[in-house]
């Protein structure tokens, strides 16, 4: 492996209302040579997203520690939120940045999953490029039923059991989906009217799985009392952000609603950024220096102290 390789890891945690808990999880990730690029709490979805980057071995160590701290602090039997989840540390993806291939990131994900189980007793499902089975490539297939449904399924159906650990889920921390993938853009659009039926219809129309836009995963939800089209964009090179935005705007008008504003969760790669584009202008508080991965690498955040 290239000694100068850099990878990104974007773990998602099933807690977005308690900044003290999330701060402790982020602080536990502090590891020499690992840069903290972004972390945010989403109260509406009760979820937090952290972005770190650095040499592969160090990033793996940081990610594994975060799973242990999340398992210690988050009890899924008490946690509720609109975002699908199966674990306290719900998703732990590894993304190649420079000097490393996707295949190598998949190997790293497998290594991280084994460490998570051996160190903290949290079982692991592999997804994306690290998937051990074809029916687990897609994250939504892994998370089918969420924590509660998956917990019951593993007790009666061996085909739903984790790839490592188990066969049951951790009693309070569930399981973690660990994988390797390309850059993903988490992009949410709010409608001016609180019409959840319109948000769901728009999400249905743009979802790739429904024959919509290539590389777009979308659901319609209510977030902080607002109708939201919540999206993960996995192929922005093929389906540019401007096209996604214009399509949503057109569909919103068809359903008699208007777009209000939008938000980005986490960072975007430089190649996805389009200065002055309408989709950028509608993102509340967008600052390229803070939200573009390559620029953030040059000026990482300070690690929180707890």
Short mmCIF file of C-alpha atoms in Angstrom, two decimals:
data_model
loop_
_atom_site.label_atom_id
_atom_site.label_comp_id
_atom_site.label_asym_id
_atom_site.label_seq_id
_atom_site.Cartn_x
_atom_site.Cartn_y
_atom_site.Cartn_z
CA UNK A 1 0.00 0.00 0.00
CA UNK A 2 1.20 3.50 -0.85
CA UNK A 3 2.82 4.96 2.32
CA UNK A 4 1.44 8.38 1.35
CA UNK A 5 -2.15 7.17 0.90
CA UNK A 6 -4.97 9.23 2.39
CA UNK A 7 -8.44 7.92 3.16
CA UNK A 8 -11.57 9.54 4.50
CA UNK A 9 -13.96 8.02 7.01
CA UNK A 10 -17.46 9.39 7.64
CA UNK A 11 -19.01 7.52 10.58
CA UNK A 12 -22.68 8.21 11.34
CA UNK A 13 -23.92 7.94 14.93
CA UNK A 14 -27.47 7.49 16.17
CA UNK A 15 -27.46 10.57 18.38
CA UNK A 16 -28.15 14.12 17.27
CA UNK A 17 -29.76 15.83 20.25
CA UNK A 18 -27.07 15.68 22.94
CA UNK A 19 -23.92 17.64 22.03
CA UNK A 20 -22.11 16.34 25.11
CA UNK A 21 -22.51 12.72 24.02
CA UNK A 22 -21.48 13.47 20.44
CA UNK A 23 -18.54 15.56 21.66
CA UNK A 24 -17.28 12.62 23.71
CA UNK A 25 -17.52 10.31 20.70
CA UNK A 26 -15.62 12.76 18.50
CA UNK A 27 -12.98 13.34 21.18
CA UNK A 28 -12.46 9.57 21.46
CA UNK A 29 -11.43 9.53 17.79
CA UNK A 30 -8.42 11.78 18.28
CA UNK A 31 -5.44 9.90 16.88
CA UNK A 32 -2.01 11.06 15.79
CA UNK A 33 -1.92 12.12 12.10
CA UNK A 34 -5.73 11.98 11.75
CA UNK A 35 -7.43 15.26 10.84
CA UNK A 36 -10.92 16.19 12.02
CA UNK A 37 -12.62 17.83 9.04
CA UNK A 38 -16.26 18.18 10.07
CA UNK A 39 -18.82 17.11 12.64
CA UNK A 40 -22.43 18.07 13.01
CA UNK A 41 -25.59 17.18 14.91
CA UNK A 42 -28.88 16.75 13.10
CA UNK A 43 -31.59 17.06 15.73
CA UNK A 44 -34.42 16.41 13.29
CA UNK A 45 -32.99 13.02 12.30
CA UNK A 46 -31.39 12.40 15.73
CA UNK A 47 -28.13 11.63 14.00
CA UNK A 48 -24.59 12.99 13.85
CA UNK A 49 -22.01 12.76 11.10
CA UNK A 50 -18.24 13.05 11.56
CA UNK A 51 -15.60 13.35 8.84
CA UNK A 52 -11.96 12.43 9.44
CA UNK A 53 -9.05 11.81 7.08
CA UNK A 54 -5.46 10.67 7.19
CA UNK A 55 -3.20 7.62 6.70
CA UNK A 56 -5.17 4.35 6.54
CA UNK A 57 -3.90 2.69 9.72
CA UNK A 58 -4.49 5.78 11.83
CA UNK A 59 -7.96 6.39 10.39
CA UNK A 60 -8.94 2.77 11.08
CA UNK A 61 -7.79 3.13 14.69
CA UNK A 62 -9.81 6.35 15.11
CA UNK A 63 -12.92 4.85 13.55
CA UNK A 64 -12.79 1.72 15.68
CA UNK A 65 -12.46 3.81 18.86
CA UNK A 66 -15.52 5.83 17.85
CA UNK A 67 -17.61 2.67 17.59
CA UNK A 68 -16.57 1.65 21.10
CA UNK A 69 -17.42 5.04 22.57
CA UNK A 70 -20.78 5.13 20.76
CA UNK A 71 -21.62 1.67 22.10
CA UNK A 72 -20.82 2.94 25.58
CA UNK A 73 -22.94 6.10 25.35
CA UNK A 74 -25.87 5.33 23.02
CA UNK A 75 -28.70 2.96 23.92
CA UNK A 76 -30.75 2.13 20.84
CA UNK A 77 -33.57 0.68 22.96
CA UNK A 78 -34.21 4.28 24.04
CA UNK A 79 -33.18 6.15 20.89
CA UNK A 80 -35.71 7.33 18.32
CA UNK A 81 -35.30 9.25 15.07
CA UNK A 82 -36.64 9.50 11.55
CA UNK A 83 -33.40 8.31 9.98
CA UNK A 84 -33.05 4.53 9.46
CA UNK A 85 -30.44 2.96 11.76
CA UNK A 86 -29.22 -0.42 13.00
CA UNK A 87 -26.46 0.66 15.34
CA UNK A 88 -25.20 3.25 17.81
CA UNK A 89 -22.33 3.68 15.35
CA UNK A 90 -24.65 3.04 12.46
CA UNK A 91 -22.45 3.36 9.38
CA UNK A 92 -18.64 3.44 9.11
CA UNK A 93 -17.61 4.00 5.48
CA UNK A 94 -14.05 4.29 4.19
CA UNK A 95 -13.47 6.42 1.10
CA UNK A 96 -10.30 6.63 -1.03
CA UNK A 97 -8.93 10.19 -1.30
CA UNK A 98 -5.45 9.83 -2.80
CA UNK A 99 -2.86 7.14 -3.43
CA UNK A 100 -5.22 4.26 -2.71
CA UNK A 101 -7.77 2.18 -4.61
CA UNK A 102 -11.33 1.22 -3.76
CA UNK A 103 -10.25 -2.42 -3.51
CA UNK A 104 -7.67 -1.47 -0.90
CA UNK A 105 -10.29 0.50 1.03
CA UNK A 106 -12.51 -2.59 1.00
CA UNK A 107 -9.70 -4.58 2.63
CA UNK A 108 -9.31 -1.84 5.23
CA UNK A 109 -13.04 -1.96 5.96
CA UNK A 110 -12.81 -5.71 6.55
CA UNK A 111 -9.90 -5.14 8.95
CA UNK A 112 -11.83 -2.44 10.80
CA UNK A 113 -14.89 -4.65 11.12
CA UNK A 114 -12.88 -7.45 12.66
CA UNK A 115 -11.30 -5.03 15.15
CA UNK A 116 -14.71 -3.60 16.09
CA UNK A 117 -16.05 -7.05 16.96
CA UNK A 118 -12.93 -8.27 18.74
CA UNK A 119 -12.47 -5.08 20.76
CA UNK A 120 -16.01 -4.01 21.61
CA UNK A 121 -18.30 -6.94 20.86
CA UNK A 122 -20.33 -4.99 18.31
CA UNK A 123 -21.23 -7.21 15.34
CA UNK A 124 -20.61 -5.95 11.81
CA UNK A 125 -22.29 -6.07 8.41
CA UNK A 126 -20.09 -5.29 5.41
CA UNK A 127 -21.56 -3.22 2.60
CA UNK A 128 -20.57 -1.34 -0.54
CA UNK A 129 -17.28 -2.44 -2.08
CA UNK A 130 -16.52 -4.38 1.13
CA UNK A 131 -19.73 -6.44 0.98
CA UNK A 132 -19.24 -10.14 1.62
CA UNK A 133 -22.55 -11.00 -0.08
CA UNK A 134 -24.29 -9.53 -3.14
CA UNK A 135 -27.49 -8.87 -1.19
CA UNK A 136 -25.57 -6.58 1.17
CA UNK A 137 -23.96 -4.21 -1.31
CA UNK A 138 -26.72 -1.64 -0.82
CA UNK A 139 -26.88 -0.07 2.62
CA UNK A 140 -30.67 0.08 2.59
CA UNK A 141 -30.79 -3.71 2.21
CA UNK A 142 -28.52 -4.16 5.22
CA UNK A 143 -30.68 -1.80 7.30
CA UNK A 144 -33.99 -3.36 6.32
CA UNK A 145 -36.19 -3.41 9.40
CA UNK A 146 -33.87 -1.07 11.31
CA UNK A 147 -32.53 -2.00 14.75
CA UNK A 148 -35.80 -3.33 16.10
CA UNK A 149 -36.70 -5.39 13.05
CA UNK A 150 -33.18 -6.66 12.46
CA UNK A 151 -32.84 -7.66 16.10
CA UNK A 152 -35.88 -9.92 15.76
CA UNK A 153 -34.87 -11.17 12.30
CA UNK A 154 -31.47 -12.42 13.46
CA UNK A 155 -33.18 -14.60 16.04
CA UNK A 156 -35.25 -16.51 13.49
CA UNK A 157 -33.43 -16.17 10.17
CA UNK A 158 -29.73 -17.01 9.89
CA UNK A 159 -29.52 -15.18 6.55
CA UNK A 160 -29.97 -11.87 8.40
CA UNK A 161 -27.16 -12.47 10.89
CA UNK A 162 -24.05 -10.24 10.86
CA UNK A 163 -21.00 -11.00 8.72
CA UNK A 164 -18.76 -10.81 11.79
CA UNK A 165 -19.88 -11.43 15.34
CA UNK A 166 -23.32 -12.20 16.63
CA UNK A 167 -25.34 -14.12 15.67
CA UNK A 168 -27.50 -11.65 17.60
CA UNK A 169 -27.08 -7.88 17.68
CA UNK A 170 -25.49 -6.07 20.61
CA UNK A 171 -28.21 -5.59 23.20
CA UNK A 172 -28.07 -1.78 23.21
CA UNK A 173 -25.59 -0.82 20.45
CA UNK A 174 -27.06 -2.96 17.66
CA UNK A 175 -24.60 -3.52 14.81
CA UNK A 176 -22.41 -1.38 12.59
CA UNK A 177 -22.45 -1.35 8.80
CA UNK A 178 -18.82 -1.03 7.75
CA UNK A 179 -17.97 -0.48 4.11
CA UNK A 180 -15.98 1.13 1.35
CA UNK A 181 -17.52 3.54 -1.12
CA UNK A 182 -16.95 6.57 -3.30
CA UNK A 183 -17.72 10.11 -2.19
CA UNK A 184 -21.33 10.56 -1.11
CA UNK A 185 -23.16 13.87 -0.89
CA UNK A 186 -25.84 14.11 1.79
CA UNK A 187 -28.17 16.79 0.45
CA UNK A 188 -31.55 17.75 1.92
CA UNK A 189 -34.10 20.09 0.35
CA UNK A 190 -36.88 21.69 2.39
CA UNK A 191 -40.24 22.57 0.89
CA UNK A 192 -41.86 25.90 1.67
CA UNK A 193 -45.15 24.16 2.45
CA UNK A 194 -45.36 21.47 5.19
CA UNK A 195 -46.66 18.92 2.68
CA UNK A 196 -45.13 15.54 3.47
CA UNK A 197 -47.08 13.89 0.65
CA UNK A 198 -45.36 16.20 -1.86
CA UNK A 199 -41.94 15.46 -0.34
CA UNK A 200 -42.57 11.72 -0.56
CA UNK A 201 -43.80 11.99 -4.13
CA UNK A 202 -40.74 13.99 -5.19
CA UNK A 203 -38.43 11.50 -3.45
CA UNK A 204 -40.18 8.62 -5.19
CA UNK A 205 -39.83 10.28 -8.59
CA UNK A 206 -36.10 11.05 -8.29
CA UNK A 207 -35.01 7.80 -6.63
CA UNK A 208 -32.77 5.73 -8.90
CA UNK A 209 -34.43 2.52 -7.69
CA UNK A 210 -37.74 3.85 -9.04
CA UNK A 211 -36.28 4.75 -12.41
CA UNK A 212 -35.45 8.33 -11.44
CA UNK A 213 -32.03 9.97 -11.35
CA UNK A 214 -28.91 7.80 -11.52
CA UNK A 215 -27.08 7.58 -8.19
CA UNK A 216 -29.81 9.27 -6.13
CA UNK A 217 -31.30 7.74 -3.00
CA UNK A 218 -34.17 9.77 -1.54
CA UNK A 219 -36.90 9.70 1.07
CA UNK A 220 -39.53 12.25 2.07
CA UNK A 221 -39.61 13.03 5.78
CA UNK A 222 -40.78 15.64 8.27
CA UNK A 223 -37.79 17.36 9.88
CA UNK A 224 -38.33 20.06 12.53
CA UNK A 225 -41.89 20.46 11.33
CA UNK A 226 -40.83 20.94 7.70
CA UNK A 227 -41.33 18.68 4.70
CA UNK A 228 -37.92 17.53 3.50
CA UNK A 229 -36.58 15.56 0.56
CA UNK A 230 -33.60 13.81 2.15
CA UNK A 231 -31.03 12.50 -0.33
CA UNK A 232 -27.76 10.64 -0.68
CA UNK A 233 -26.08 11.31 -4.03
CA UNK A 234 -23.58 8.60 -4.90
CA UNK A 235 -22.78 9.44 -8.55
CA UNK A 236 -22.49 13.22 -8.80
CA UNK A 237 -20.12 12.85 -11.76
CA UNK A 238 -22.93 11.25 -13.76
CA UNK A 239 -25.84 13.19 -12.28
CA UNK A 240 -24.57 16.70 -11.41
CA UNK A 241 -25.99 18.53 -8.42
CA UNK A 242 -27.44 21.25 -10.65
CA UNK A 243 -29.51 18.65 -12.48
CA UNK A 244 -30.80 17.16 -9.24
CA UNK A 245 -31.76 20.61 -7.98
CA UNK A 246 -33.53 21.63 -11.18
CA UNK A 247 -35.42 18.33 -11.29
CA UNK A 248 -36.63 18.76 -7.71
CA UNK A 249 -37.68 22.34 -8.47
CA UNK A 250 -39.68 21.19 -11.49
CA UNK A 251 -41.32 18.34 -9.58
CA UNK A 252 -42.15 20.64 -6.66
CA UNK A 253 -43.98 23.01 -9.02
CA UNK A 254 -45.87 20.05 -10.47
CA UNK A 255 -47.06 19.17 -6.97
CA UNK A 256 -48.01 22.77 -6.20
CA UNK A 257 -45.20 23.49 -3.72
CA UNK A 258 -42.01 25.54 -3.70
CA UNK A 259 -38.45 24.83 -2.59
CA UNK A 260 -37.54 26.78 0.54
CA UNK A 261 -33.86 26.10 1.27
CA UNK A 262 -31.40 23.25 1.41
CA UNK A 263 -28.62 21.82 3.57
CA UNK A 264 -25.49 19.72 3.23
CA UNK A 265 -24.58 17.17 5.87
CA UNK A 266 -20.83 16.72 5.96
CA UNK A 267 -18.49 17.71 3.13
CA UNK A 268 -18.50 17.63 -0.67
CA UNK A 269 -15.56 17.02 -3.00
CA UNK A 270 -14.17 19.91 -5.03
CA UNK A 271 -15.34 18.28 -8.27
CA UNK A 272 -18.97 18.54 -7.16
CA UNK A 273 -18.82 22.24 -6.33
CA UNK A 274 -20.30 24.72 -8.81
CA UNK A 275 -19.66 28.30 -7.72
CA UNK A 276 -22.71 30.52 -8.12
CA UNK A 277 -25.06 27.66 -9.01
CA UNK A 278 -28.65 27.86 -7.76
CA UNK A 279 -28.26 24.71 -5.67
CA UNK A 280 -25.28 26.23 -3.85
CA UNK A 281 -27.08 29.54 -3.25
CA UNK A 282 -29.97 27.75 -1.55
CA UNK A 283 -27.77 25.99 1.00
CA UNK A 284 -28.04 27.80 4.31
CA UNK A 285 -24.68 29.20 5.47
CA UNK A 286 -22.62 27.49 2.79
CA UNK A 287 -18.91 28.34 3.04
CA UNK A 288 -16.60 26.63 0.50
CA UNK A 289 -13.66 26.81 2.91
CA UNK A 290 -15.61 24.80 5.47
CA UNK A 291 -17.65 22.44 3.31
CA UNK A 292 -15.28 21.33 0.53
CA UNK A 293 -13.15 18.33 1.46
CA UNK A 294 -9.92 19.34 -0.26
CA UNK A 295 -10.00 22.82 1.27
CA UNK A 296 -10.85 21.45 4.71
CA UNK A 297 -7.85 19.12 4.56
CA UNK A 298 -5.64 22.21 4.47
CA UNK A 299 -7.28 23.66 7.60
CA UNK A 300 -8.70 20.88 9.81
CA UNK A 301 -10.72 21.49 12.94
CA UNK A 302 -9.40 21.33 16.47
CA UNK A 303 -10.39 18.18 18.33
CA UNK A 304 -13.03 18.79 21.04
CA UNK A 305 -12.00 18.53 24.67
CA UNK A 306 -14.41 16.88 27.08
#
